[in-house]
């Protein structure tokens, strides 16, 4: 399944670059790619408390800004993936939730780019976002709205 066209991917990566002055386009592309891998994993594991790193979240934010592209992506993934931003908080790092997310991605056959998931002590990739999402909050960083099933049409007697 093709998640984004080449042009859509480029536009989203350019949004990451625009939000992070000085960032190389290559790195922005890696971030968008990792955000896509995260969203695919989330869509296939709806009951798990998965959470992105701030770097991956930056790619997710860029995707969301491209509303039509993001809506179509979510449709391909089986339902709209809502994002609930938390207050910027550098100290909310939850190593267990990140470890679960990475293990779930790996179990699905995705090889996460660990540099983009690094904890606050070892993080070398700087982005504007400083939010560590915690799935223990009331709604967590994600909620997937399943696509409603069409109602059967009622035949009208002639």
Coordinates of N, CA, C and O in Angstrom, one line a residue:
X1 N 0.8 -1.2 0.0 CA 0.0 0.0 0.0 C 0.9 1.2 0.0 O 1.8 1.4 0.8
X2 N 0.6 2.1 -0.9 CA 1.3 3.4 -1.0 C 0.6 4.4 0.0 O -0.6 4.7 -0.2
X3 N 1.3 4.9 1.0 CA 0.7 5.8 1.9 C 0.6 7.2 1.4 O -0.4 7.9 1.6
X4 N 1.7 7.7 0.8 CA 1.7 9.0 0.3 C 2.4 9.0 -1.1 O 3.3 8.2 -1.3
X5 N 2.0 9.9 -1.9 CA 2.7 10.1 -3.2 C 4.0 10.7 -2.9 O 4.3 11.3 -1.8
X6 N 4.9 10.7 -3.9 CA 6.2 11.3 -3.7 C 6.1 12.8 -3.4 O 6.8 13.4 -2.6
X7 N 5.2 13.5 -4.1 CA 4.9 14.9 -3.9 C 4.4 15.2 -2.5 O 4.8 16.2 -1.9
X8 N 3.4 14.4 -2.1 CA 2.8 14.6 -0.7 C 3.9 14.4 0.3 O 4.0 15.3 1.2
X9 N 4.7 13.4 0.2 CA 5.8 13.1 1.1 C 6.8 14.3 1.2 O 7.1 14.8 2.2
X10 N 7.1 14.9 0.0 CA 8.0 16.0 -0.1 C 7.4 17.2 0.6 O 8.1 17.9 1.3
X11 N 6.2 17.5 0.3 CA 5.5 18.7 0.9 C 5.5 18.5 2.5 O 5.7 19.5 3.2
X12 N 5.2 17.4 3.0 CA 5.2 17.2 4.4 C 6.6 17.3 5.0 O 6.8 18.0 6.0
X13 N 7.6 16.8 4.3 CA 9.0 16.9 4.8 C 9.4 18.4 4.8 O 10.1 18.9 5.7
X14 N 8.9 19.2 3.7 CA 9.2 20.6 3.7 C 8.6 21.3 4.9 O 9.1 22.3 5.4
X15 N 7.4 20.9 5.3 CA 6.8 21.4 6.5 C 7.7 21.2 7.7 O 7.8 22.1 8.6
X16 N 8.2 20.0 7.9 CA 9.1 19.7 9.0 C 10.3 20.7 8.9 O 10.7 21.3 9.9
X17 N 10.9 20.9 7.7 CA 12.1 21.8 7.6 C 11.6 23.2 7.9 O 12.4 23.9 8.7
X18 N 10.5 23.6 7.5 CA 10.0 25.0 7.8 C 9.8 25.2 9.2 O 9.9 26.3 9.7
X19 N 9.4 24.2 10.0 CA 9.2 24.3 11.4 C 10.4 24.2 12.2 O 10.4 24.4 13.4
X20 N 11.5 23.8 11.6 CA 12.8 23.5 12.3 C 13.9 24.1 11.4 O 14.6 23.4 10.7
X21 N 14.1 25.4 11.5 CA 15.1 26.1 10.7 C 16.5 25.5 10.8 O 16.9 25.1 11.9
X22 N 17.1 25.3 9.7 CA 18.4 24.7 9.6 C 18.4 23.2 9.5 O 19.5 22.6 9.3
X23 N 17.3 22.6 9.5 CA 17.2 21.1 9.4 C 17.4 20.7 7.9 O 16.9 21.4 7.0
X24 N 18.2 19.7 7.7 CA 18.4 19.2 6.4 C 17.2 18.4 5.9 O 16.5 17.7 6.7
X25 N 16.9 18.5 4.6 CA 15.8 17.8 4.0 C 15.8 16.3 4.2 O 14.8 15.7 4.4
X26 N 17.0 15.7 4.2 CA 17.2 14.3 4.4 C 16.7 13.9 5.8 O 15.9 12.9 5.9
X27 N 17.0 14.6 6.8 CA 16.6 14.3 8.1 C 15.1 14.5 8.2 O 14.4 13.7 8.8
X28 N 14.5 15.6 7.6 CA 13.1 15.8 7.7 C 12.4 14.6 7.0 O 11.3 14.1 7.5
X29 N 12.9 14.1 5.9 CA 12.3 12.9 5.3 C 12.4 11.7 6.2 O 11.4 10.9 6.2
X30 N 13.5 11.5 6.9 CA 13.5 10.4 7.9 C 12.5 10.5 8.9 O 11.8 9.5 9.3
X31 N 12.3 11.7 9.4 CA 11.3 12.0 10.5 C 9.9 11.7 10.0 O 9.1 11.0 10.6
X32 N 9.6 12.1 8.7 CA 8.2 11.9 8.2 C 8.1 10.4 8.0 O 7.0 9.8 8.3
X33 N 9.1 9.7 7.5 CA 9.0 8.2 7.3 C 8.8 7.5 8.6 O 8.0 6.6 8.6
X34 N 9.4 8.0 9.6 CA 9.2 7.3 10.9 C 7.8 7.6 11.5 O 7.2 6.7 12.1
X35 N 7.3 8.8 11.2 CA 6.0 9.1 11.7 C 4.9 8.2 10.9 O 4.0 7.7 11.5
X36 N 5.2 8.0 9.7 CA 4.3 7.1 8.9 C 4.3 5.7 9.5 O 3.3 5.0 9.6
X37 N 5.6 5.2 9.8 CA 5.7 3.9 10.3 C 5.0 3.8 11.7 O 4.3 2.8 12.0
X38 N 5.1 4.8 12.5 CA 4.4 4.9 13.8 C 2.9 4.8 13.6 O 2.2 4.0 14.3
X39 N 2.4 5.6 12.7 CA 0.9 5.6 12.4 C 0.4 4.3 11.9 O -0.7 3.8 12.3
X40 N 1.2 3.6 11.1 CA 0.8 2.3 10.6 C 0.7 1.3 11.8 O -0.2 0.6 12.0
X41 N 1.7 1.4 12.6 CA 1.8 0.5 13.8 C 0.6 0.8 14.7 O 0.0 -0.1 15.2
X42 N 0.3 2.1 15.0 CA -0.8 2.5 15.8 C -2.1 1.9 15.2 O -3.0 1.3 15.9
X43 N -2.3 2.0 13.9 CA -3.5 1.6 13.3 C -3.7 0.1 13.4 O -4.9 -0.4 13.4
X44 N -2.7 -0.7 13.5 CA -2.8 -2.1 13.6 C -2.8 -2.6 15.1 O -2.9 -3.8 15.3
X45 N -2.6 -1.7 16.0 CA -2.5 -2.1 17.4 C -3.3 -1.1 18.2 O -2.7 -0.4 19.1
X46 N -4.5 -0.9 17.9 CA -5.4 0.1 18.5 C -5.6 0.1 20.0 O -5.9 1.1 20.6
X47 N -5.4 -1.1 20.6 CA -5.6 -1.2 22.0 C -4.4 -1.0 22.9 O -4.4 -1.1 24.1
X48 N -3.2 -0.8 22.2 CA -2.0 -0.6 23.0 C -1.7 0.8 23.3 O -2.0 1.7 22.4
X49 N -1.2 1.2 24.4 CA -0.8 2.6 24.7 C 0.5 3.0 24.1 O 1.5 3.1 24.8
X50 N 0.5 3.2 22.8 CA 1.7 3.6 22.1 C 1.8 5.1 22.1 O 0.8 5.8 22.1
X51 N 3.1 5.5 22.0 CA 3.3 7.0 22.0 C 4.6 7.3 21.2 O 5.5 6.5 21.2
X52 N 4.6 8.5 20.5 CA 5.7 8.9 19.7 C 6.7 9.6 20.6 O 6.4 10.2 21.6
X53 N 8.0 9.6 20.1 CA 9.0 10.5 20.7 C 8.7 11.9 20.2 O 7.9 12.1 19.2
X54 N 9.3 13.0 20.8 CA 9.1 14.3 20.3 C 9.5 14.5 18.8 O 8.9 15.2 18.1
X55 N 10.6 13.8 18.4 CA 11.1 13.9 17.0 C 10.0 13.3 16.1 O 9.7 13.9 15.0
X56 N 9.5 12.1 16.4 CA 8.5 11.4 15.5 C 7.2 12.2 15.6 O 6.6 12.4 14.5
X57 N 6.9 12.8 16.7 CA 5.7 13.6 16.8 C 5.8 14.8 15.9 O 4.8 15.3 15.4
X58 N 7.0 15.4 15.7 CA 7.2 16.5 14.8 C 6.7 16.1 13.4 O 6.1 16.9 12.7
X59 N 7.0 14.9 13.0 CA 6.6 14.4 11.7 C 5.1 14.2 11.6 O 4.5 14.5 10.6
X60 N 4.5 13.7 12.7 CA 3.1 13.5 12.8 C 2.4 14.9 12.7 O 1.4 15.1 12.0
X61 N 2.9 15.9 13.4 CA 2.3 17.2 13.4 C 2.3 17.8 11.9 O 1.3 18.4 11.5
X62 N 3.4 17.6 11.2 CA 3.5 18.0 9.8 C 2.5 17.3 8.9 O 1.9 18.0 8.1
X63 N 2.3 16.0 9.2 CA 1.3 15.3 8.4 C -0.1 15.9 8.7 O -0.9 16.1 7.7
X64 N -0.4 16.2 9.9 CA -1.7 16.7 10.3 C -2.0 18.0 9.6 O -3.1 18.3 9.2
X65 N -1.0 18.8 9.5 CA -1.2 20.1 8.8 C -1.6 20.0 7.4 O -2.2 20.9 6.8
X66 N -1.3 18.9 6.7 CA -1.7 18.7 5.4 C -3.1 17.9 5.5 O -3.1 16.7 5.3
X67 N -4.1 18.6 5.8 CA -5.4 18.0 6.2 C -5.9 17.0 5.2 O -6.4 15.9 5.6
X68 N -6.0 17.3 4.0 CA -6.5 16.4 3.0 C -5.6 15.1 2.9 O -6.2 14.0 2.9
X69 N -4.3 15.3 2.8 CA -3.4 14.2 2.7 C -3.5 13.3 4.0 O -3.6 12.1 3.9
X70 N -3.6 14.0 5.2 CA -3.7 13.2 6.4 C -5.0 12.5 6.5 O -5.1 11.3 6.9
X71 N -6.1 13.1 6.1 CA -7.4 12.4 6.1 C -7.4 11.2 5.2 O -7.9 10.1 5.6
X72 N -6.8 11.3 4.0 CA -6.7 10.2 3.1 C -5.8 9.1 3.7 O -6.1 7.9 3.5
X73 N -4.7 9.5 4.3 CA -3.8 8.5 5.0 C -4.6 7.7 6.0 O -4.5 6.5 6.1
X74 N -5.3 8.4 6.9 CA -6.1 7.8 7.9 C -7.1 6.8 7.4 O -7.3 5.7 7.9
X75 N -7.7 7.2 6.3 CA -8.7 6.3 5.6 C -8.1 5.0 5.2 O -8.6 3.9 5.4
X76 N -6.9 5.1 4.6 CA -6.1 3.9 4.2 C -5.8 3.1 5.4 O -5.6 1.9 5.3
X77 N -5.6 3.7 6.6 CA -5.2 3.0 7.8 C -6.4 2.5 8.6 O -6.2 2.0 9.7
X78 N -7.6 2.7 8.1 CA -8.8 2.1 8.8 C -9.5 3.0 9.7 O -10.5 2.6 10.4
X79 N -9.2 4.3 9.8 CA -9.9 5.2 10.6 C -9.1 6.4 11.0 O -7.9 6.3 11.0
X80 N -9.7 7.5 11.3 CA -9.0 8.8 11.6 C -8.3 8.6 12.9 O -8.8 8.1 13.9
X81 N -7.0 8.9 12.9 CA -6.1 8.8 14.0 C -6.0 10.2 14.6 O -5.4 11.1 14.1
X82 N -6.7 10.4 15.7 CA -6.7 11.7 16.4 C -5.4 11.9 17.2 O -4.8 10.9 17.6
X83 N -5.1 13.1 17.4 CA -3.9 13.5 18.2 C -4.3 14.4 19.3 O -5.0 15.4 19.0
X84 N -3.9 14.1 20.5 CA -4.2 15.0 21.6 C -2.9 15.6 22.2 O -2.2 14.9 22.9
X85 N -2.6 16.8 21.8 CA -1.3 17.4 22.3 C -1.3 17.5 23.8 O -2.4 17.8 24.4
X86 N -0.2 17.4 24.3 CA 0.0 17.6 25.8 C 0.8 18.9 26.0 O 1.4 19.4 25.0
X87 N 0.8 19.3 27.2 CA 1.6 20.5 27.5 C 3.1 20.2 27.3 O 3.5 19.1 27.6
X88 N 3.8 21.2 26.6 CA 5.2 20.9 26.5 C 5.9 20.5 27.8 O 5.7 21.2 28.8
X89 N 6.5 19.4 27.8 CA 7.1 18.8 29.0 C 8.3 18.0 28.7 O 8.1 16.9 28.1
X90 N 9.4 18.5 29.0 CA 10.7 17.7 28.7 C 10.9 16.5 29.6 O 11.6 15.6 29.3
X91 N 10.3 16.6 30.8 CA 10.6 15.6 31.8 C 9.5 14.5 31.9 O 9.6 13.6 32.7
X92 N 8.6 14.4 31.0 CA 7.5 13.4 31.0 C 7.9 12.1 30.3 O 7.1 11.3 30.0
X93 N 9.2 11.9 30.1 CA 9.7 10.8 29.3 C 9.3 9.5 30.0 O 9.5 9.3 31.2
X94 N 8.6 8.6 29.3 CA 8.1 7.3 29.8 C 8.8 6.2 29.0 O 8.4 5.9 27.9
X95 N 9.9 5.8 29.5 CA 10.8 4.8 28.8 C 10.0 3.5 28.5 O 10.2 2.9 27.4
X96 N 9.1 3.1 29.4 CA 8.3 1.9 29.1 C 7.4 2.1 27.9 O 7.3 1.1 27.1
X97 N 6.8 3.2 27.8 CA 5.8 3.4 26.6 C 6.6 3.5 25.3 O 6.2 2.9 24.3
X98 N 7.8 4.1 25.3 CA 8.6 4.1 24.1 C 9.1 2.7 23.8 O 9.1 2.3 22.6
X99 N 9.5 2.0 24.8 CA 10.0 0.6 24.6 C 8.9 -0.3 24.0 O 9.1 -1.0 23.1
X100 N 7.7 -0.1 24.5 CA 6.5 -0.9 24.0 C 6.3 -0.5 22.5 O 6.0 -1.3 21.7
X101 N 6.3 0.8 22.3 CA 6.1 1.3 20.9 C 7.1 0.7 19.9 O 6.8 0.2 18.9
X102 N 8.4 0.7 20.3 CA 9.5 0.2 19.5 C 9.4 -1.3 19.3 O 9.5 -1.8 18.2
X103 N 9.0 -2.0 20.4 CA 8.9 -3.5 20.3 C 7.7 -3.8 19.4 O 7.8 -4.8 18.6
X104 N 6.6 -3.1 19.5 CA 5.5 -3.3 18.6 C 5.8 -3.0 17.2 O 5.4 -3.8 16.3
X105 N 6.5 -2.0 16.9 CA 6.9 -1.7 15.5 C 7.8 -2.8 15.0 O 7.6 -3.3 13.9
X106 N 8.8 -3.3 15.8 CA 9.7 -4.3 15.4 C 8.9 -5.6 15.1 O 9.2 -6.4 14.2
X107 N 7.9 -5.9 16.0 CA 7.1 -7.2 15.8 C 6.3 -7.1 14.5 O 6.0 -8.1 13.9
X108 N 6.0 -5.9 14.1 CA 5.3 -5.7 12.8 C 6.2 -5.7 11.6 O 5.8 -5.5 10.5
X109 N 7.5 -5.9 11.9 CA 8.5 -5.9 10.8 C 9.1 -4.6 10.4 O 9.8 -4.5 9.4
X110 N 8.9 -3.6 11.2 CA 9.4 -2.3 11.0 C 10.7 -2.1 11.8 O 10.7 -2.5 13.0
X111 N 11.7 -1.6 11.2 CA 13.0 -1.4 11.9 C 13.0 0.1 12.2 O 13.4 0.9 11.4
X112 N 12.6 0.5 13.4 CA 12.6 1.9 13.8 C 14.0 2.5 13.8 O 15.0 1.8 14.1
X113 N 14.1 3.8 13.4 CA 15.3 4.5 13.5 C 15.5 5.0 14.9 O 14.9 6.0 15.3
X114 N 16.3 4.3 15.7 CA 16.4 4.5 17.1 C 16.9 5.9 17.4 O 16.6 6.4 18.5
X115 N 17.6 6.5 16.5 CA 18.1 7.9 16.8 C 16.9 8.9 16.9 O 17.0 9.9 17.6
X116 N 15.8 8.5 16.2 CA 14.7 9.4 16.3 C 13.7 9.1 17.5 O 12.8 9.8 17.7
X117 N 14.1 8.1 18.2 CA 13.3 7.7 19.4 C 14.1 7.8 20.7 O 13.6 7.4 21.7
X118 N 15.3 8.3 20.6 CA 16.2 8.4 21.7 C 15.6 9.2 22.9 O 14.8 10.2 22.7
X119 N 15.9 8.7 24.1 CA 15.4 9.4 25.3 C 16.1 10.8 25.5 O 17.0 11.1 24.7
X120 N 15.7 11.6 26.4 CA 16.2 12.9 26.6 C 17.7 13.0 26.8 O 18.4 13.9 26.4
X121 N 18.2 12.0 27.5 CA 19.7 12.0 27.8 C 20.5 11.7 26.5 O 21.6 12.2 26.4
X122 N 20.0 10.9 25.6 CA 20.9 10.6 24.4 C 20.4 11.1 23.1 O 20.9 10.9 22.1
X123 N 19.3 12.0 23.2 CA 18.7 12.5 22.0 C 19.7 13.5 21.3 O 20.1 14.5 21.9
X124 N 20.0 13.3 20.0 CA 20.9 14.2 19.3 C 20.2 14.9 18.2 O 20.8 15.7 17.5
X125 N 18.9 14.6 18.0 CA 18.1 15.2 16.9 C 17.2 16.3 17.6 O 16.4 16.0 18.4
X126 N 17.4 17.5 17.2 CA 16.7 18.6 17.8 C 15.5 19.0 16.9 O 15.6 19.2 15.7
X127 N 14.3 19.1 17.6 CA 13.1 19.6 16.9 C 12.5 20.6 17.8 O 12.8 20.7 19.0
X128 N 11.5 21.4 17.3 CA 10.9 22.4 18.1 C 10.0 21.8 19.2 O 9.9 22.3 20.3
X129 N 9.4 20.7 19.0 CA 8.6 20.0 19.9 C 9.4 19.5 21.1 O 10.5 18.9 20.9
X130 N 8.9 19.7 22.3 CA 9.6 19.1 23.5 C 8.6 18.3 24.3 O 8.7 18.1 25.5
X131 N 7.6 17.7 23.6 CA 6.6 17.0 24.3 C 6.9 15.5 24.3 O 7.0 14.9 23.2
X132 N 6.9 14.9 25.4 CA 6.9 13.4 25.5 C 5.5 13.0 25.9 O 5.0 13.4 26.9
X133 N 4.9 12.4 24.9 CA 3.5 11.9 25.2 C 3.5 10.8 26.2 O 4.3 9.9 26.2
X134 N 2.5 10.8 27.0 CA 2.3 9.7 28.0 C 1.0 9.1 27.8 O -0.1 9.8 27.9
X135 N 0.9 7.8 27.6 CA -0.4 7.2 27.4 C -1.2 7.1 28.6 O -2.3 6.7 28.6
X136 N -0.6 7.5 29.8 CA -1.3 7.4 31.0 C -2.3 8.6 31.2 O -3.1 8.6 32.1
X137 N -2.2 9.6 30.4 CA -3.1 10.7 30.5 C -4.5 10.2 30.1 O -4.7 9.1 29.6
X138 N -5.5 11.1 30.4 CA -6.9 10.7 30.2 C -7.2 10.1 28.8 O -7.9 9.1 28.7
X139 N -6.7 10.7 27.8 CA -7.0 10.2 26.4 C -5.8 9.8 25.7 O -5.9 9.2 24.6
X140 N -4.6 10.1 26.2 CA -3.4 9.7 25.5 C -3.2 10.5 24.3 O -4.0 11.3 23.9
X141 N -2.1 10.3 23.6 CA -1.8 11.1 22.4 C -2.6 10.6 21.2 O -2.6 11.3 20.2
X142 N -3.2 9.5 21.2 CA -4.0 9.0 20.1 C -5.4 8.5 20.4 O -5.6 8.0 21.5
X143 N -6.2 8.6 19.5 CA -7.5 7.9 19.6 C -7.9 7.7 18.1 O -7.9 8.6 17.3
X144 N -8.3 6.5 17.8 CA -8.7 6.2 16.4 C -10.2 6.1 16.3 O -10.8 5.4 17.0
X145 N -10.7 6.9 15.4 CA -12.1 6.9 15.1 C -12.3 6.0 13.9 O -11.8 6.3 12.8
X146 N -13.0 4.9 14.2 CA -13.2 4.0 13.1 C -14.2 4.5 12.1 O -15.1 5.3 12.4
X147 N -13.9 4.2 10.8 CA -14.8 4.6 9.8 C -16.2 4.0 10.0 O -16.3 2.8 10.2
X148 N -17.3 4.8 10.0 CA -18.6 4.2 10.2 C -19.0 3.3 9.1 O -18.6 3.5 7.9
X149 N -19.6 2.2 9.5 CA -20.1 1.2 8.5 C -21.3 1.8 7.8 O -22.2 2.3 8.5
X150 N -21.4 1.6 6.5 CA -22.6 2.1 5.8 C -23.9 1.3 6.3 O -23.8 0.1 6.5
X151 N -24.9 2.1 6.5 CA -26.2 1.4 6.9 C -26.8 0.8 5.7 O -26.8 1.4 4.6
X152 N -27.4 -0.4 5.9 CA -28.1 -1.0 4.7 C -29.3 -0.2 4.3 O -30.0 0.4 5.1
X153 N -29.4 -0.1 3.0 CA -30.5 0.8 2.5 C -31.8 -0.1 2.6 O -31.8 -1.3 2.4
X154 N -32.9 0.6 2.9 CA -34.2 -0.1 2.9 C -34.9 0.1 1.6 O -34.9 1.2 1.0
X155 N -35.3 -1.0 1.1 CA -36.0 -1.0 -0.2 C -37.4 -0.4 0.0 O -38.1 -0.7 1.0
X156 N -37.7 0.4 -0.9 CA -39.0 1.1 -0.8 C -40.0 0.3 -1.7 O -39.7 0.0 -2.9
X157 N -41.1 -0.2 -1.2 CA -42.0 -1.0 -2.0 C -42.6 -0.2 -3.1 O -42.9 1.0 -2.9
X158 N -42.8 -0.8 -4.3 CA -43.3 -0.1 -5.4 C -44.8 0.0 -5.4 O -45.5 -0.7 -4.9

